Coordinates of C-alpha atoms and ligand atoms in Angstrom, one line a residue:
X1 CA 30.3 -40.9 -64.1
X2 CA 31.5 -42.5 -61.2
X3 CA 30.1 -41.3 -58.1
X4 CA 31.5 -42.2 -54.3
X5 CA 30.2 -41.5 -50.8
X6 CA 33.1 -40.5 -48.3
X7 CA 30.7 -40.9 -45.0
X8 CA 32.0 -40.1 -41.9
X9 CA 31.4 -38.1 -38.2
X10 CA 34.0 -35.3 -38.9
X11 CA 34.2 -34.4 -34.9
X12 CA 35.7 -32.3 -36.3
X13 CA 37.5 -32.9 -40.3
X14 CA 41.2 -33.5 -39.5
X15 CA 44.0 -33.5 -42.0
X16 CA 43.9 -37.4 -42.4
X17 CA 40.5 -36.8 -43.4
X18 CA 41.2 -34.3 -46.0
X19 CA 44.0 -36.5 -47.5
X20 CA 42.1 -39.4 -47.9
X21 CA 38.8 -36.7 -49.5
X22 CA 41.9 -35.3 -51.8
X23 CA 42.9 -38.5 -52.8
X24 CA 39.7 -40.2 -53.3
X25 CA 38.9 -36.7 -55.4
X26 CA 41.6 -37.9 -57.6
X27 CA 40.5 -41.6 -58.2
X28 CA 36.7 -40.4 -58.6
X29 CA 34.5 -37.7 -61.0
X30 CA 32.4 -37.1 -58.0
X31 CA 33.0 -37.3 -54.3
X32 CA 30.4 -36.7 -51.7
X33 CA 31.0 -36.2 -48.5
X34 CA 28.6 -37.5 -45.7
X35 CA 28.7 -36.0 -42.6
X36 CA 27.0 -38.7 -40.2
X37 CA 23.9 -36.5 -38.0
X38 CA 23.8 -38.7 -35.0
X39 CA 26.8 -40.7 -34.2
X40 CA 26.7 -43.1 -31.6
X41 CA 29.6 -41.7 -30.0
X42 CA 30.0 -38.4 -27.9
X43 CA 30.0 -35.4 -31.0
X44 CA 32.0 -32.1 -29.6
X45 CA 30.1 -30.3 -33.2
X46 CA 26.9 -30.0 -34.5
X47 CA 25.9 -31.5 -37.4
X48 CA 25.6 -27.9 -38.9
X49 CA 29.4 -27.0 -37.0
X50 CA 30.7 -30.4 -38.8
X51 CA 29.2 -29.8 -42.6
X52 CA 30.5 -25.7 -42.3
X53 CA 34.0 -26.8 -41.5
X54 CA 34.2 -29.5 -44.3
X55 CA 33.1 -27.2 -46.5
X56 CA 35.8 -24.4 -45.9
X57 CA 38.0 -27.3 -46.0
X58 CA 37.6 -28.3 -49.3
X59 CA 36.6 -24.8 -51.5
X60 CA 39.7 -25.6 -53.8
X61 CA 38.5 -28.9 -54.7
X62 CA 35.8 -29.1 -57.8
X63 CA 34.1 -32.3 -57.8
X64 CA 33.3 -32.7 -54.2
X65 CA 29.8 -32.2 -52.1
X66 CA 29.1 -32.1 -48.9
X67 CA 25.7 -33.4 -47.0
X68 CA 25.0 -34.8 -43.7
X69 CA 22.5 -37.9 -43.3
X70 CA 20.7 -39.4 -40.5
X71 CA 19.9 -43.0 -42.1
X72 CA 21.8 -45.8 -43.2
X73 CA 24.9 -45.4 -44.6
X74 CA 23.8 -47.5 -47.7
X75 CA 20.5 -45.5 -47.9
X76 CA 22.6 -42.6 -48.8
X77 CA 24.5 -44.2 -50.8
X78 CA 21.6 -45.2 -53.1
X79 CA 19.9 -42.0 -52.6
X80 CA 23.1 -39.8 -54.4
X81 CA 23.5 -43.0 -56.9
X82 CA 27.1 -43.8 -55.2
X83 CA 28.6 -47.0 -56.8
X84 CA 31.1 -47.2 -53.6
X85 CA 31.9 -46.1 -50.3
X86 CA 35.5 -44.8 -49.7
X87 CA 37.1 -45.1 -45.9
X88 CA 40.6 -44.0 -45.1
X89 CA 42.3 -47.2 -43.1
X90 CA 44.7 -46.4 -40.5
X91 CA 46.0 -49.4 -38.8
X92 CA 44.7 -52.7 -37.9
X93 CA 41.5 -51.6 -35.6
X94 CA 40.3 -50.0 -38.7
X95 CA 40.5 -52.5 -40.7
X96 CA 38.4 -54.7 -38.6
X97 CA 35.7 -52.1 -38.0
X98 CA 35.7 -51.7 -42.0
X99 CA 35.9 -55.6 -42.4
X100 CA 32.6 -55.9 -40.2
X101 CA 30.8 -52.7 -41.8
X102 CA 31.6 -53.9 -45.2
X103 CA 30.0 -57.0 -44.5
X104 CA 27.0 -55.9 -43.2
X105 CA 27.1 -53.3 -46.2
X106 CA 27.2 -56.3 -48.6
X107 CA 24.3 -58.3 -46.9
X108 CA 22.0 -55.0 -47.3
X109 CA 23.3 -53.9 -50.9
X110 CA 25.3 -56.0 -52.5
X111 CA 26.0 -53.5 -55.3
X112 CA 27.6 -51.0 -53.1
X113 CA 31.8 -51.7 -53.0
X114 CA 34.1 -50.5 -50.2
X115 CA 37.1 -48.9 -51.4
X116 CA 39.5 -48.0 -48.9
X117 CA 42.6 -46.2 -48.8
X118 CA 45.7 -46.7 -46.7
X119 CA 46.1 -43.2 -44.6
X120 CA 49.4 -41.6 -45.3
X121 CA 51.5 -42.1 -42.8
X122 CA 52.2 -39.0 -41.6
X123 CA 48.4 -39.3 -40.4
X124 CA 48.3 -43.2 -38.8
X125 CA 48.3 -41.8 -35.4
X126 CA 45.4 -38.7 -35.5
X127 CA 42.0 -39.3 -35.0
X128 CA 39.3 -36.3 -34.4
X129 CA 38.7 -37.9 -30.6
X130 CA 42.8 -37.8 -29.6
X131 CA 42.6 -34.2 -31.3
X132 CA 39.9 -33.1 -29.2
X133 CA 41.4 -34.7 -25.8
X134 CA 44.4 -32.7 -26.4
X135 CA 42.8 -29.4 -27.7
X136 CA 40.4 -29.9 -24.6
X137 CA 43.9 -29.8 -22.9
X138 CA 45.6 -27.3 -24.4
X139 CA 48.0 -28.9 -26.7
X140 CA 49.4 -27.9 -30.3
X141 CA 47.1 -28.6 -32.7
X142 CA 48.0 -26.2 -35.7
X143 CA 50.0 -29.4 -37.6
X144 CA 47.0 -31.4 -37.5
X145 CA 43.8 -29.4 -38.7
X146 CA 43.0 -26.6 -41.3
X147 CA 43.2 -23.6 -39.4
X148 CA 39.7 -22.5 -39.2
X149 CA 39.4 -26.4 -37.7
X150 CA 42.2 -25.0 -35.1
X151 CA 40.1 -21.5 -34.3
X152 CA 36.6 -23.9 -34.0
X153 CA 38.4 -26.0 -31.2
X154 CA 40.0 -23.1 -29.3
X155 CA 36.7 -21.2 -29.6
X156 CA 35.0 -24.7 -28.0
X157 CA 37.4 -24.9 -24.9
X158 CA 37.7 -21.6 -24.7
X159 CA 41.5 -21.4 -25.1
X160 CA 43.1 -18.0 -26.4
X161 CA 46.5 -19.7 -27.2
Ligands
LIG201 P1 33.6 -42.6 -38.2 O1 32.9 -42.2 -36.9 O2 32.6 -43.1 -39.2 O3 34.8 -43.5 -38.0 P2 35.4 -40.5 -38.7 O4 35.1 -39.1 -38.9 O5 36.2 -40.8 -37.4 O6 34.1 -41.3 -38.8 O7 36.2 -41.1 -39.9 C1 35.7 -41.2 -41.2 C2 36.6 -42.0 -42.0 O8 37.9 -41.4 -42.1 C3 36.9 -43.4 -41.5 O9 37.0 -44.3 -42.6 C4 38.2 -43.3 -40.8 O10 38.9 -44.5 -40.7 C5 38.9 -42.3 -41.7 N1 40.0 -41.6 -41.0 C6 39.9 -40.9 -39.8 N2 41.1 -40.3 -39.5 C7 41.9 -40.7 -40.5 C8 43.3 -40.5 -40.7 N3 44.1 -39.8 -39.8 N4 43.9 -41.0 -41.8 C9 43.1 -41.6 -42.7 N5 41.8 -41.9 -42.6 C10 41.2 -41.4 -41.5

C-alpha cells in the first residue's frame, strides 16, 4: 500500500488544492493530508478552522485523511509511514521553493521522494493569500473555493454579499 503525505498551510483549502488532493487520490491508495499548525507566514484560520474545512472538502473522496502537524515535515511523513510527499507546482517560484525543500528533505531522509504535480491550469494564478486579499476586499470568490470555503471567508471579513 502506497501511502503519501499532501502537507500544506490550507489558509484556507482552495480549488487548486483540491485538484491536486483529487489527483494525487487517483495516483495513490492512501493520501493524507497535512495541515501545517504553525506556519511561518501570517494564517487568517486556525489550525482547527483549516483541518474542518478540508474535511468537508473532501467527504466524497475514500482514501484520503486529514491531520495537522506541528514538526517537521519529514517527521510526519515517517510517523504515518508515507513513502513520498506530493506538492502541486504552479509556475516557476514553486518550483524553486520545492527544488530547495526537496533538498533539504533528501539530506534529512533520503528515503522520502517528492512527487509533484503540475497545477491545472485553470488554477496557475490562485493561491490562498491572493484569495484572501481579495475576499478581505470584497471580491468574487465563489469560482475559486468550495462553498463552505466561500461562507468561512465572508463570515471572517464580515461581508454579507
Ligand atoms: P505552503 O504554505 O506549504 O506552500 P499551501 O497551502 O500554500 O502551503 O500549498 C500547499 C501545496 O499546494 C503547495 O505544494 C502549493 O504549491 C500547492 N498549491 C497551492 N495552490 C495551488 C494551486 N492553485 N494549484 C496547484 N497547487 C497549488
Amino acid at each position: 500500500m502506497t501511502i503519501v503525505i499532501y502537507p500544506g498551510s490550507f489558509d484556507p483549502i482552495t480549488n487548486g488544492h483540491l485538484d491536486i488532493i483529487t489527483r494525487a487520490a487517483y495516483l495513490f491508495d492512501k493520501l493524507i493530508i497535512g495541515v501545517y499548525d504553525s506556519p511561518s507566514k501570517g494564517i487568517l484560520f486556525t489550525t482547527e478552522e483549516r483541518v474542518a474545512l478540508v474535511k468537508k472538502t473532501i467527504t466524497n473522496l475514500p482514501n484520503i485523511e486529514v491531520e495537522s502537524y506541528n514538526d517537521l515535515t519529514i517527521d510526519f511523513a515517517k510517523r504515518v509511514k508515507a513513502k513520498a510527499i506530493v506538492r502541486g507546482l504552479r509556475m516557476s517560484a514553486d518550483f524553486e521553493r520545492e527544488f530547495d525543500m526537496a533538498m533539504l528533505n533528501k539530506k534529512m531522509f533520503p528515503k522520502l521522494e517528492l512527487v509533484c504535480l503540475m497545477s491545472n491550469v485553470e488554477f496557475q494564478f490562485l493561491s490562498s493569500s491572493l484569495l484572501k486579499e481579495a475576499a478581505s476586499l470584497g471580491g468574487k470568490i465563489d469560482d475559486l473555493v468550495p462553498k463552505h470555503v466561500a461562507a468561512a471567508l465572508r463570515k471572517k471579513f464580515q461581508r454579507k454579499t
